[in-house]
Amino acid sequence: MSKELIDAVVDMREEDAVKIAEDLLNSGANPMGVLDDCREALGIIGSRFAAGECFVPELILAGEMLRQIATLARPRIQQSGSAPQQKLGRIVFGTVEGDIHDIAKDIVVFMLDINGFEVMDLGVDVPAAKFVEAVREFKPQVVGLSGFLTLAYDPMKNTVQALKDAGLRDSVKIMIGGGQMDDQVAAYAKADAYGKDAMAAVTLAKGWVGAK
Amino acid sequence: MPKPADFDKLTPAQKLEARLAAWQNHEGIEFADKEKENEYRFRAQILADVVKLRKPARVPVLIATGFYPFPYAGYTCRDAMYDYDKLGKAMMKFHADFEPDAVASPGLYGPGKAFEVLDYKLYHWPGHGVPETTSYQCAEAEYMKGDEYPDFLKDPSDYFLRFYLPRVFGALEPLKELPPFTNLQELPFVGPGIFHFGLPHIQDALKKLMKAGEISLEWFTRVVEIEKNIITSLGMPKFQGAFSKAPMDVPGDTMRGTKQILLDKFRKPNEIIAASERCAQLMLDMGVRNSVWGGPPTVFFPLHKGADSFMSPADFKKFYWPSLKTVMLGLIKEGLIPFMFVEGSYNQRLDIITDPDIPAGTTIWYFDKTDMKEVRKRLQGWACFSGNFPSSLLKTGTVDQVRSHCRQLLDDLAGDGGYYMVNGAVLDEAIPENLHAYVETVKEYEI
Ligand code: B12
């Protein structure tokens, strides 16, 4: 474990963090260990976010650092060395049709990921049929719908309805969130819950899969 | 009352009074009949009262309006941008049917044809990248590259002419070849400095610009006419005057884009601050220059990248607030009223914005999602405040829910004056009955 790397990531020193990771890898450190350090750092950042001590830009930069370090580490990971991690559950996530706000979605997906979920990110402006298809194939326990516009109310409702029509509604819990969403809209869309931020998404999802 | 000859010699407070009076006395506007004139005066009076932190005769109620008037009138969003007859009809019907206390601008939607001629890349609009039935939307990209801050800082107008505009408007791409206008000094420099204007592809770009100008002029003439019609036939004042932006939102919104500006906060903090300082004077000029004598003396600011989720209070104080405050104080000095639309929430910055350097009764704060009880606690007696009637209720609630939520807000907020009612995010969708209930409940309320 490299305390130096963890500190650099947590302190948002992007150049240092990438440099330290690169040096570690060049000196033969285990690439999985380097990535584990990053995860540990992201865990700390996540709890600071939950406590209101850091904000969206920190999460975006943390994501950027992880991406750069993972790009360096990945080629060095031996095929056999990478034992699959035990995941808490599967989630299908996307911003609903007509809405292109992706910053919040990326953050929620990122937080779900570092909290142990396997997330299928469908992107933005996702039609209901695509959610249905993804749920059918990926068999998630949870579906997350993001939307920032009042114009997203009906697409949210239609997505829930489409899952119902496909006979899949009972197999998943559905959460919604983003800008103009609230409990009122969750009821309107017949979703199971509204969550106000990324940590609420993690808490809801953990509750539904029975993790603590 | 025309603009006083000695206007420039007045104190800021006197300037504000003079501007407010010209607006309330509808300088330059003739009404069809006395009744409408009286309605105009009543509405302007209650709005002026809340701005000046007095108790109004009744609480003013506004509707922050997006594209809603068009589906409501049976038209598409595209019609709003292409068919000026429908633009006029829909806006008139909307105001006549719902009777808010101020006019929602028909100028919000822009001339679609001009955007086509210019090959506008920064937005998709109805029928052009998004369905005809949805609102236009910004297509973010790094229209200013990360290493171009110094170029922008050196000369913002030159940067706009030769870098930014050629990227944002496809038709103006050739302008990137122009030499800077500051080259045109001594006689021998002139020929080499302007021969580019003889090149066919540059002439073509200029012709397109002229064409777009003609289209925009026709559009603008119609918009002014439509607006005047609503004002005079319905007795409704305008409340939003000029338009400006928070200096940090200039690079943050359409130049760098949301994600990049948030990363720049770590990667290029000094550049963001320098760019914001550089933009402060430009944004102040924009607000002053676009203010019309006899129009509402407000300058509207849609605030974006300073919201709670975008930065810590400490960073807000460091990056966003200083240059914004400079612009606000500059406007106040001119007797203009900064009209701040706080998108998202400012729950963590209410103590920063209630800055003692900003005199009481000189600003308006319109909130999207901020906790309004807290707002009242901090702003009462210092500035006019409004907002946070949830869009979700107007679209998905019942008439009873709308009424009771309205009454709750009024009970919580209206008692001491300085407050008016408005929905938190611009209206694209609503159930008409809910919108009627919203307006009526406020009008019936006694303070
Ligand atoms: C940035 C922004 C944009 C950017 C988006 C950049 C991007 N790549 O995402 C751009 C400029 C492209 C944009 C475009 C538009 N926007 Co916009 N935008 C915003 C703004 C300022 C911030 C939104 C944001 O990203 N916040 C950052 C996030 C990370 O913060 P957050 O919300 O706290 O995030 C948490 C929660 O949302 C939650 N969450 C999110 N999703 C989910 C999902 C689940 C399941 C859960 C549990 C939680 C959850 O977790 C997040 C992390 O903690 C808001 C106003 C505001 N401040 O909210 C307007 C706003 C959302 N936009 C608005 C509008 C009108 C538009 C446009 C129509 C404007 C235009 N004409 O271009 C277009 C529409 C585009 C479209 N079709 O989607 C309006 C919507 C109003 C309405 N009536 O619907 C808003 C509310 C502004 C306003 N007050 O008027 N916008």
CSV table of C-alpha atoms in Angstrom, one decimal, chain B residues 67 70-71 75-84 86-87 109-113 116 125-136:
chain,number,residue,atom,x,y,z
B,67,PHE,CA,-41.7,26.9,-23.9
B,70,PHE,CA,-46.6,26.9,-27.4
B,71,PRO,CA,-47.9,23.5,-26.5
B,75,TYR,CA,-48.3,24.9,-31.4
B,76,THR,CA,-44.8,23.3,-31.4
B,77,CYS,CA,-41.6,24.7,-29.9
B,78,ARG,CA,-40.3,25.1,-33.4
B,79,ASP,CA,-43.2,27.6,-34.1
B,80,ALA,CA,-41.8,29.8,-31.4
B,81,MET,CA,-38.6,30.2,-33.4
B,82,TYR,CA,-39.9,30.3,-36.9
B,83,ASP,CA,-43.4,31.5,-37.2
B,84,TYR,CA,-43.8,35.0,-35.7
B,86,LYS,CA,-47.8,32.0,-33.9
B,87,LEU,CA,-45.2,33.4,-31.5
B,109,TYR,CA,-36.7,31.9,-28.3
B,110,GLY,CA,-34.7,33.6,-31.0
B,111,PRO,CA,-34.9,33.5,-34.8
B,112,GLY,CA,-34.4,29.9,-35.9
B,113,LYS,CA,-33.8,30.9,-39.6
B,116,GLU,CA,-29.6,28.1,-39.7
B,125,TRP,CA,-33.1,23.6,-31.5
B,126,PRO,CA,-36.5,22.3,-32.3
B,127,GLY,CA,-36.5,20.6,-35.7
B,128,HIS,CA,-32.8,21.1,-35.9
B,129,GLY,CA,-31.1,18.4,-33.8
B,130,VAL,CA,-34.0,18.0,-31.3
B,131,PRO,CA,-37.6,17.2,-31.9
B,132,GLU,CA,-39.9,20.0,-32.9
B,133,THR,CA,-41.8,19.6,-29.6
B,134,THR,CA,-38.9,20.2,-27.2
B,135,SER,CA,-36.9,23.2,-26.1
B,136,TYR,CA,-33.6,24.2,-27.6
